[in-house]
Coordinates of C-alpha atoms (C1' of nucleotides) in Angstrom, one line a residue:
Chain A
X8 CA 38.3 -3.3 4.0
X9 CA 38.6 -3.1 8.1
X10 CA 35.1 -5.0 7.9
X11 CA 34.3 -6.3 4.7
X12 CA 32.0 -8.8 6.1
X13 CA 29.7 -6.2 8.2
X14 CA 29.0 -3.9 5.5
X15 CA 28.4 -7.2 3.1
X16 CA 26.0 -8.2 4.7
X17 CA 23.9 -4.6 5.5
X18 CA 23.7 -4.0 1.6
X19 CA 22.5 -7.5 0.8
X20 CA 20.0 -7.2 3.5
X21 CA 19.1 -4.1 1.9
X22 CA 19.0 -5.2 -1.6
X23 CA 17.2 -8.2 -0.7
X24 CA 14.2 -6.6 1.2
X25 CA 14.2 -4.2 -1.8
X26 CA 13.2 -6.8 -4.1
X27 CA 10.6 -7.6 -1.7
X28 CA 9.0 -4.7 -0.8
X29 CA 8.5 -4.3 -4.6
X30 CA 7.3 -7.3 -5.7
X31 CA 5.2 -8.2 -2.5
X32 CA 4.8 -4.7 -0.6
X33 CA 6.1 -3.5 3.0
X34 CA 3.3 -4.3 5.2
X35 CA 2.6 -7.8 3.8
X36 CA 6.5 -8.5 3.5
X37 CA 7.4 -10.1 7.0
X38 CA 10.8 -9.7 8.9
X39 CA 11.0 -13.7 8.4
X40 CA 11.0 -13.5 4.9
X41 CA 13.6 -10.8 4.6
X42 CA 15.9 -12.8 6.4
X43 CA 14.6 -16.4 4.8
X44 CA 15.5 -15.3 1.7
X45 CA 19.2 -13.1 2.6
X46 CA 19.9 -15.8 4.8
X47 CA 21.0 -14.1 7.6
X48 CA 20.3 -14.5 11.5
X49 CA 17.3 -12.6 12.2
X50 CA 19.5 -10.5 14.7
X51 CA 22.0 -10.0 12.3
X52 CA 19.6 -7.5 10.6
X53 CA 18.3 -6.4 13.9
X54 CA 21.7 -5.3 14.5
X55 CA 22.0 -2.5 11.5
X56 CA 18.6 -2.3 11.3
X57 CA 16.8 -1.5 14.6
X58 CA 13.1 -1.9 13.0
X59 CA 11.6 -2.5 10.0
X60 CA 11.0 1.0 9.8
X61 CA 14.3 2.1 10.1
X62 CA 14.7 -1.0 7.1
X63 CA 12.2 0.2 5.0
X64 CA 13.6 4.2 5.6
X65 CA 17.0 2.4 4.3
X66 CA 16.2 0.3 1.4
X67 CA 14.0 3.6 0.3
X68 CA 16.9 5.9 0.8
X69 CA 19.3 3.2 -1.4
X70 CA 17.2 2.9 -4.4
X71 CA 16.4 6.8 -4.5
X72 CA 20.3 7.4 -4.4
X73 CA 20.8 4.6 -6.6
X74 CA 18.1 6.4 -9.3
X75 CA 19.8 9.6 -8.7
X76 CA 23.2 8.2 -9.9
X77 CA 21.2 7.1 -13.2
X78 CA 19.7 10.5 -14.0
X79 CA 22.8 12.5 -13.3
X80 CA 25.0 10.0 -15.4
X81 CA 22.0 10.5 -18.4
X82 CA 22.0 14.2 -17.7
X83 CA 25.9 14.7 -18.2
X84 CA 25.7 13.3 -21.6
X85 CA 22.8 15.8 -22.9
X86 CA 23.5 18.8 -24.6
X87 CA 20.7 20.9 -24.1
X88 CA 17.7 21.2 -21.5
X89 CA 15.6 19.4 -23.9
X90 CA 18.0 16.7 -24.5
X91 CA 17.7 16.1 -20.3
X92 CA 13.9 16.1 -20.0
X93 CA 14.3 13.7 -22.7
X94 CA 16.5 11.0 -21.2
X95 CA 14.6 11.5 -18.0
X96 CA 11.5 9.8 -19.8
X97 CA 14.2 7.6 -21.8
X98 CA 14.9 6.2 -18.1
X99 CA 11.4 5.2 -17.3
X100 CA 10.3 4.0 -20.7
X101 CA 13.2 1.5 -20.3
X102 CA 12.0 0.9 -16.3
X103 CA 8.6 0.2 -17.6
X104 CA 9.3 -2.7 -20.0
X105 CA 12.0 -4.2 -17.6
X106 CA 11.3 -7.2 -16.7
X107 CA 11.1 -6.4 -12.8
X108 CA 8.8 -3.5 -13.1
X109 CA 6.8 -3.5 -10.4
X110 CA 5.7 0.4 -10.2
X111 CA 7.4 3.2 -8.2
X112 CA 8.1 2.1 -4.7
X113 CA 8.4 5.6 -3.5
X114 CA 4.7 6.0 -4.5
X115 CA 3.6 2.3 -2.8
X116 CA 5.2 4.0 0.0
X117 CA 2.8 6.5 -0.1
X118 CA 0.2 4.8 -0.6
X119 CA 0.6 2.4 2.5
X120 CA 1.7 4.7 5.2
X121 CA -1.4 7.5 4.9
X122 CA 0.4 9.3 8.1
X123 CA 2.6 12.5 6.7
X124 CA 5.1 12.4 10.1
X125 CA 5.3 9.2 9.2
X126 CA 9.3 8.2 8.2
X127 CA 9.0 5.7 5.1
X128 CA 6.0 8.5 4.3
X129 CA 8.4 11.5 4.4
X130 CA 11.3 9.0 2.6
X131 CA 8.7 8.4 -0.4
X132 CA 7.9 12.1 -0.7
X133 CA 11.3 13.3 -0.3
X134 CA 12.3 11.3 -3.6
X135 CA 9.2 12.8 -5.3
X136 CA 9.9 16.2 -4.5
X137 CA 14.2 16.0 -5.5
X138 CA 12.8 14.4 -8.9
X139 CA 10.2 17.6 -9.4
X140 CA 13.3 19.7 -8.3
X141 CA 15.7 18.0 -10.4
X142 CA 13.3 18.8 -13.8
X143 CA 12.6 22.5 -12.1
X144 CA 16.7 23.4 -12.1
X145 CA 17.0 21.7 -15.8
X146 CA 13.8 23.2 -16.8
X147 CA 15.3 27.2 -15.7
X148 CA 17.8 26.9 -18.4
X149 CA 15.3 27.6 -20.8
X150 CA 12.3 29.3 -19.4
X151 CA 10.9 32.6 -16.3
X152 CA 11.7 30.3 -12.8
X153 CA 8.1 30.4 -12.3
X154 CA 7.2 28.6 -15.4
X155 CA 9.8 26.5 -14.9
X156 CA 8.0 25.4 -11.7
X157 CA 4.7 24.6 -12.4
X158 CA 5.7 22.9 -15.8
X159 CA 8.1 20.7 -13.8
X160 CA 5.2 19.4 -11.4
X161 CA 2.9 18.9 -14.8
X162 CA 6.1 16.7 -16.1
X163 CA 6.1 14.9 -12.4
X164 CA 2.4 14.0 -13.0
X165 CA 3.1 12.7 -16.4
X166 CA 6.1 10.4 -15.2
X167 CA 3.7 9.3 -12.1
X168 CA 0.5 8.9 -13.9
X169 CA 2.3 6.8 -16.6
X170 CA 4.3 5.0 -14.4
X171 CA 0.7 3.9 -12.6
X172 CA -0.5 3.4 -16.4
X173 CA 2.0 1.0 -17.3
X174 CA 1.5 -1.0 -14.0
X175 CA -1.9 -1.6 -15.2
X176 CA -1.0 -3.1 -18.5
X177 CA 0.2 -0.9 -21.5
X178 CA 3.6 0.2 -20.6
X179 CA 4.7 1.0 -24.4
X180 CA 1.4 3.8 -24.6
X181 CA 1.9 5.2 -21.3
X182 CA 5.3 6.3 -22.1
X183 CA 4.6 7.2 -25.3
X184 CA 1.6 9.1 -24.9
X185 CA 3.3 10.8 -21.8
X186 CA 6.2 11.9 -23.7
X187 CA 3.9 13.4 -26.7
X188 CA 2.0 15.4 -23.8
X189 CA 4.9 16.5 -22.3
X190 CA 6.3 17.7 -25.9
X191 CA 3.4 20.0 -26.2
X192 CA 3.7 21.2 -22.9
X193 CA 7.1 22.5 -23.2
X194 CA 6.1 23.7 -26.3
X195 CA 2.9 26.1 -25.2
X196 CA 2.3 29.5 -26.4
X197 CA 3.9 32.0 -24.5
X198 CA 7.3 31.1 -24.6
X199 CA 8.0 30.3 -28.2
X200 CA 11.2 30.4 -28.8
Chain B
X24 CA -38.3 -2.7 2.5
X25 CA -38.9 -6.1 2.7
X26 CA -35.3 -6.6 5.1
X27 CA -34.3 -2.9 5.3
X28 CA -32.3 -3.7 8.9
X29 CA -29.9 -6.2 6.6
X30 CA -29.5 -3.8 3.6
X31 CA -28.6 -0.9 6.2
X32 CA -26.0 -3.1 8.3
X33 CA -24.5 -4.1 4.9
X34 CA -24.5 -0.5 3.6
X35 CA -22.7 0.3 7.1
X36 CA -20.2 -2.1 7.1
X37 CA -19.1 -0.8 3.7
X38 CA -19.4 3.2 4.4
X39 CA -17.0 2.4 8.1
X40 CA -14.4 -0.2 5.9
X41 CA -14.0 2.7 3.1
X42 CA -13.0 5.0 5.6
X43 CA -10.8 3.2 7.6
X44 CA -9.2 1.6 4.0
X45 CA -8.7 5.2 3.1
X46 CA -7.2 6.4 6.3
X47 CA -5.1 3.6 7.3
X48 CA -4.7 1.4 4.7
X49 CA -6.1 -2.1 3.6
X50 CA -3.5 -4.4 5.4
X51 CA -3.1 -2.3 7.8
X52 CA -6.8 -2.4 8.8
X53 CA -7.9 -5.2 10.8
X54 CA -11.1 -6.9 10.9
X55 CA -11.2 -6.2 14.7
X56 CA -11.2 -2.4 14.1
X57 CA -13.6 -2.4 11.2
X58 CA -16.6 -4.4 13.5
X59 CA -15.5 -2.2 16.1
X60 CA -15.8 1.8 14.4
X61 CA -19.1 -0.4 12.5
X62 CA -20.2 -1.9 16.1
X63 CA -21.5 -4.8 14.6
X64 CA -20.7 -8.7 15.3
X65 CA -18.2 -10.5 13.6
X66 CA -20.8 -13.0 12.2
X67 CA -22.8 -10.0 10.8
X68 CA -19.9 -8.8 8.5
X69 CA -18.8 -12.2 7.7
X70 CA -22.3 -13.1 6.7
X71 CA -22.5 -10.2 4.1
X72 CA -18.7 -10.9 3.0
X73 CA -17.0 -14.0 2.4
X74 CA -13.9 -13.0 3.3
X75 CA -11.9 -9.6 3.8
X76 CA -11.3 -9.7 -0.1
X77 CA -14.7 -9.5 -0.9
X78 CA -15.4 -6.8 1.7
X79 CA -12.6 -4.8 0.0
X80 CA -13.8 -5.7 -3.4
X81 CA -17.6 -4.8 -2.4
X82 CA -16.1 -1.3 -1.0
X83 CA -13.7 -0.2 -4.0
X84 CA -17.1 -0.7 -5.9
X85 CA -19.2 1.6 -3.8
X86 CA -16.7 3.9 -4.2
X87 CA -16.2 3.6 -8.0
X88 CA -20.6 3.7 -8.3
X89 CA -20.2 7.3 -6.3
X90 CA -17.3 8.8 -8.4
X91 CA -19.2 8.2 -11.6
X92 CA -22.5 9.0 -10.8
X93 CA -21.0 12.8 -9.5
X94 CA -19.4 13.1 -13.0
X95 CA -22.3 12.3 -14.5
X96 CA -24.1 14.6 -12.4
X97 CA -21.4 17.3 -13.3
X98 CA -21.1 16.3 -17.2
X99 CA -25.2 16.8 -17.5
X100 CA -24.7 20.3 -16.6
X101 CA -21.3 21.5 -18.7
X102 CA -22.6 22.3 -22.4
X103 CA -19.1 21.5 -24.2
X104 CA -16.5 18.6 -24.1
X105 CA -14.2 21.6 -23.0
X106 CA -16.5 22.3 -20.3
X107 CA -17.1 18.3 -19.4
X108 CA -13.3 18.3 -19.3
X109 CA -13.4 21.1 -16.9
X110 CA -15.8 20.0 -14.6
X111 CA -13.6 16.8 -13.7
X112 CA -10.4 18.9 -12.9
X113 CA -12.8 21.0 -10.8
X114 CA -14.3 18.0 -9.0
X115 CA -10.5 16.7 -8.4
X116 CA -9.7 20.2 -7.2
X117 CA -12.6 20.5 -4.5
X118 CA -11.5 17.0 -3.4
X119 CA -8.0 17.9 -3.1
X120 CA -8.6 20.4 -0.6
X121 CA -11.9 18.6 1.2
X122 CA -10.5 17.9 5.0
X123 CA -10.5 13.8 4.6
X124 CA -8.4 13.8 1.4
X125 CA -6.1 10.5 1.6
X126 CA -5.5 10.6 -1.7
X127 CA -6.5 7.8 -4.2
X128 CA -8.0 5.1 -2.9
X129 CA -7.6 2.8 -6.2
X130 CA -4.1 3.7 -6.7
X131 CA -3.4 2.6 -2.9
X132 CA -5.0 -0.9 -3.1
X133 CA -2.7 -1.2 -6.9
X134 CA 0.2 -0.2 -4.7
X135 CA -1.0 -2.5 -2.0
X136 CA -1.9 -5.7 -4.4
X137 CA 0.8 -6.7 -6.6
X138 CA -0.8 -9.2 -8.2
X139 CA -2.7 -8.3 -11.3
X140 CA -4.8 -11.2 -10.9
X141 CA -5.6 -10.0 -7.7
X142 CA -9.2 -9.1 -7.6
X143 CA -8.7 -6.1 -5.5
X144 CA -6.3 -5.0 -7.9
X145 CA -8.1 -5.6 -10.7
X146 CA -10.9 -3.5 -9.2
X147 CA -8.6 -0.5 -8.8
X148 CA -7.2 -1.2 -12.3
X149 CA -11.3 -0.7 -14.0
X150 CA -11.5 2.4 -11.7
X151 CA -8.4 3.8 -13.6
X152 CA -9.7 2.6 -17.1
X153 CA -13.5 3.7 -16.6
X154 CA -12.4 7.1 -16.3
X155 CA -9.8 7.4 -19.0
X156 CA -12.3 5.8 -20.9
X157 CA -15.1 8.5 -19.6
X158 CA -13.0 11.3 -21.1
X159 CA -12.1 9.5 -24.2
X160 CA -15.4 9.5 -24.6
X161 CA -15.7 13.5 -24.0
X162 CA -12.6 14.4 -26.5
X163 CA -14.1 12.3 -29.4
X164 CA -16.5 14.7 -29.5
X165 CA -13.9 17.5 -30.3
X166 CA -11.0 15.4 -32.4
X167 CA -10.2 12.1 -34.1
X168 CA -10.2 8.9 -32.3
X169 CA -6.8 8.3 -31.8
X170 CA -6.3 11.3 -30.8
X171 CA -8.6 10.7 -28.2
X172 CA -7.3 8.0 -26.7
X173 CA -3.5 9.6 -26.3
X174 CA -5.0 13.0 -25.0
X175 CA -7.5 10.9 -22.8
X176 CA -4.3 9.0 -21.4
X177 CA -2.2 12.6 -21.1
X178 CA -5.1 13.9 -18.9
X179 CA -5.7 10.8 -16.8
X180 CA -1.6 10.5 -16.2
X181 CA -2.0 14.6 -15.3
X182 CA -4.7 13.5 -12.8
X183 CA -3.1 10.8 -10.8
X184 CA 0.2 12.6 -10.9
X185 CA -1.8 15.5 -9.3
X186 CA -3.3 13.4 -7.0
X187 CA -0.3 12.3 -6.0
X188 CA 1.1 15.5 -5.3
X189 CA -1.9 16.8 -3.5
X190 CA -1.2 14.0 -1.0
X191 CA 2.4 14.9 -0.3
X192 CA 1.6 18.6 0.5
X193 CA 0.3 21.1 -2.5
X194 CA -3.2 20.1 -3.5
X195 CA -3.6 24.3 -4.6
X196 CA -0.5 24.2 -6.6
X197 CA -1.1 20.3 -7.7
X198 CA -4.6 21.0 -9.6
X199 CA -3.8 24.6 -10.3
X200 CA -0.8 23.0 -12.3
X201 CA -2.0 19.9 -13.7
X202 CA -4.9 22.0 -15.4
X203 CA -2.4 24.5 -17.2
X204 CA -0.9 21.5 -18.2
X205 CA -4.6 20.1 -19.7
X206 CA -5.2 23.2 -21.5
X207 CA -1.4 23.0 -23.3
X208 CA -2.0 19.5 -24.5
X209 CA -5.9 20.6 -25.3
X210 CA -4.3 23.2 -27.0
X211 CA -2.0 20.9 -28.5
X212 CA -1.1 22.2 -32.6
X213 CA -2.1 20.0 -35.2
X214 CA -6.0 20.4 -34.0
X215 CA -5.9 24.2 -33.6
X216 CA -9.6 24.7 -34.0
Chain C
dA1 C1' 47.2 -24.0 21.9
dC2 C1' 44.2 -20.5 24.0
dA3 C1' 41.0 -16.9 24.8
dT4 C1' 38.6 -13.5 23.1
dA5 C1' 35.3 -10.8 21.1
dG6 C1' 32.0 -11.1 17.3
dA7 C1' 28.3 -13.6 14.2
dT8 C1' 25.0 -17.3 13.9
dA9 C1' 20.8 -20.1 14.1
dG10 C1' 16.6 -20.3 16.4
dA11 C1' 13.4 -20.8 20.7
dC12 C1' 10.9 -17.9 22.5
dA13 C1' 7.1 -13.8 23.9
dG14 C1' 3.1 -11.3 23.3
dA15 C1' 0.3 -9.3 19.9
dC16 C1' -2.2 -9.4 16.5
dC17 C1' -4.6 -11.4 11.9
dT18 C1' -8.2 -13.7 9.9
dG19 C1' -12.0 -16.8 9.9
dT20 C1' -15.2 -20.0 13.0
dC21 C1' -17.9 -21.5 16.1
dT22 C1' -21.2 -21.6 20.1
dC23 C1' -24.4 -19.8 22.9
dA24 C1' -28.0 -16.3 24.3
dC25 C1' -30.9 -13.3 23.3
dC26 C1' -35.3 -11.0 20.5
dG27 C1' -39.2 -10.1 18.1
dC28 C1' -43.1 -12.4 16.1
dA29 C1' -46.4 -16.2 14.6
dA30 C1' -49.8 -19.4 16.9
Chain D
dT17 C1' -47.0 -19.2 26.8
dT18 C1' -44.6 -21.9 23.4
dG19 C1' -41.9 -22.5 19.9
dC20 C1' -39.0 -20.4 16.0
dG21 C1' -36.1 -18.3 12.3
dG22 C1' -32.5 -14.8 12.6
dT23 C1' -29.0 -11.8 15.0
dG24 C1' -26.1 -10.5 18.1
dA25 C1' -21.3 -10.5 21.4
dG26 C1' -17.5 -12.4 21.8
dA27 C1' -14.8 -17.4 23.0
dC28 C1' -12.0 -19.7 20.2
dA29 C1' -8.3 -21.7 16.9
dG30 C1' -4.2 -21.8 14.4
dG31 C1' -1.4 -19.2 12.1
dT32 C1' 1.8 -15.0 11.4
dC33 C1' 3.8 -10.3 13.0
dT34 C1' 7.8 -8.2 15.2
dG35 C1' 11.2 -7.6 18.2
dT36 C1' 14.8 -10.5 22.5
dC37 C1' 17.5 -13.7 24.1
dT38 C1' 20.6 -17.5 24.7
dA39 C1' 23.4 -20.6 23.3
dT40 C1' 26.7 -22.1 19.8
dC41 C1' 29.9 -21.6 16.7
dT42 C1' 33.6 -19.1 14.3
dA43 C1' 37.9 -16.5 13.5
dT44 C1' 41.4 -13.9 14.9
dG45 C1' 45.3 -12.5 17.9
dT46 C1' 48.8 -14.0 20.4

DNA sequence: ACATAGATAGACAGACCTGTCTCACCGCAA
DNA sequence: TTGCGGTGAGACAGGTCTGTCTATCTATGT
């Protein structure tokens, strides 16, 4: 606790920017609005983050970390691989129904920044690859590695598609249909254990 | 052919803007850049489109129309419902591999415009609902209506997720895994015909 | 009490945004 | 040749963008 204020302010800026990027968008959110809502000086923000790009990357990293920790906690409560996958779909179902659901910030980052070399694009892509890897590792407990790879890809696609469908109006049917499809994929022939 | 120039210019502006929105993004593309690339006067653009919002909606409508016509043409060449669904996945596979693939413009519109009341958001949502309906009508030829509804939702999710995965670097595995998952869903138990 | 170091508020610069307006130009009819 | 409707280019207005800078305030150590 040598410099509590510095850390608090930094985190406060990140969380405020997160809320704005989520609700308004990356390009559509200006620095002035972030500092006004966070109630900090512009120089305070620019001391912590050299540019808006850096702030966006930091917001995405913060969000990704929180997401990973929540899934870790849920996974350790689940006994079987099937249940671990189930808890991920559970998480998404609750998220879709939450009051401040505005779609996936990482998908939005990929949409707004078309250049694959841009750090914001890469931060978005990283979270998708991380989630796929998480599911692949779970699936490798119950199927061969190559099958786990393609199956984790399919589950990720269902999740991303469901997030988009939830965004355009049907959160309940989106998670229900995604879960149903996931069950069908996991019970696919060739691995009828 | 009473006013060929007017129509040509209008269409030329739409197509130029389409390329820029696709490559650069909606917010990141300025009016000045559109008119420069289309080589028209600013007033010419504003005579055809009262605002940038109107232009964006028109671009999305143009793109949606072209997409629908392509799928119509492919569908009428396919005999069975399974093959009709297959041609849709074929179309996406070719698109993912095309040189100017930059992800789904409709999904990007949803990402950039968070307000569901915004006409650009609605144009994006409309294309997703239209594609789901198209697949639902095909599926109703081979399964009960309620099942066709949830199955078409699942297929749409796979397609949207595959588009996202193709965007972050694996177009070939994305379409292959999506198609494999789609087969598993269509062959799901309870309808083993 | 005083010095110092860091944080703050807000003005400012320069670029870019959307959208408007003016004025020159061009083809065509009489 | 003269008049006219429509199109062209580009200046302009007013606002917003990111990022910098300066001057003031605050807190702390001695």
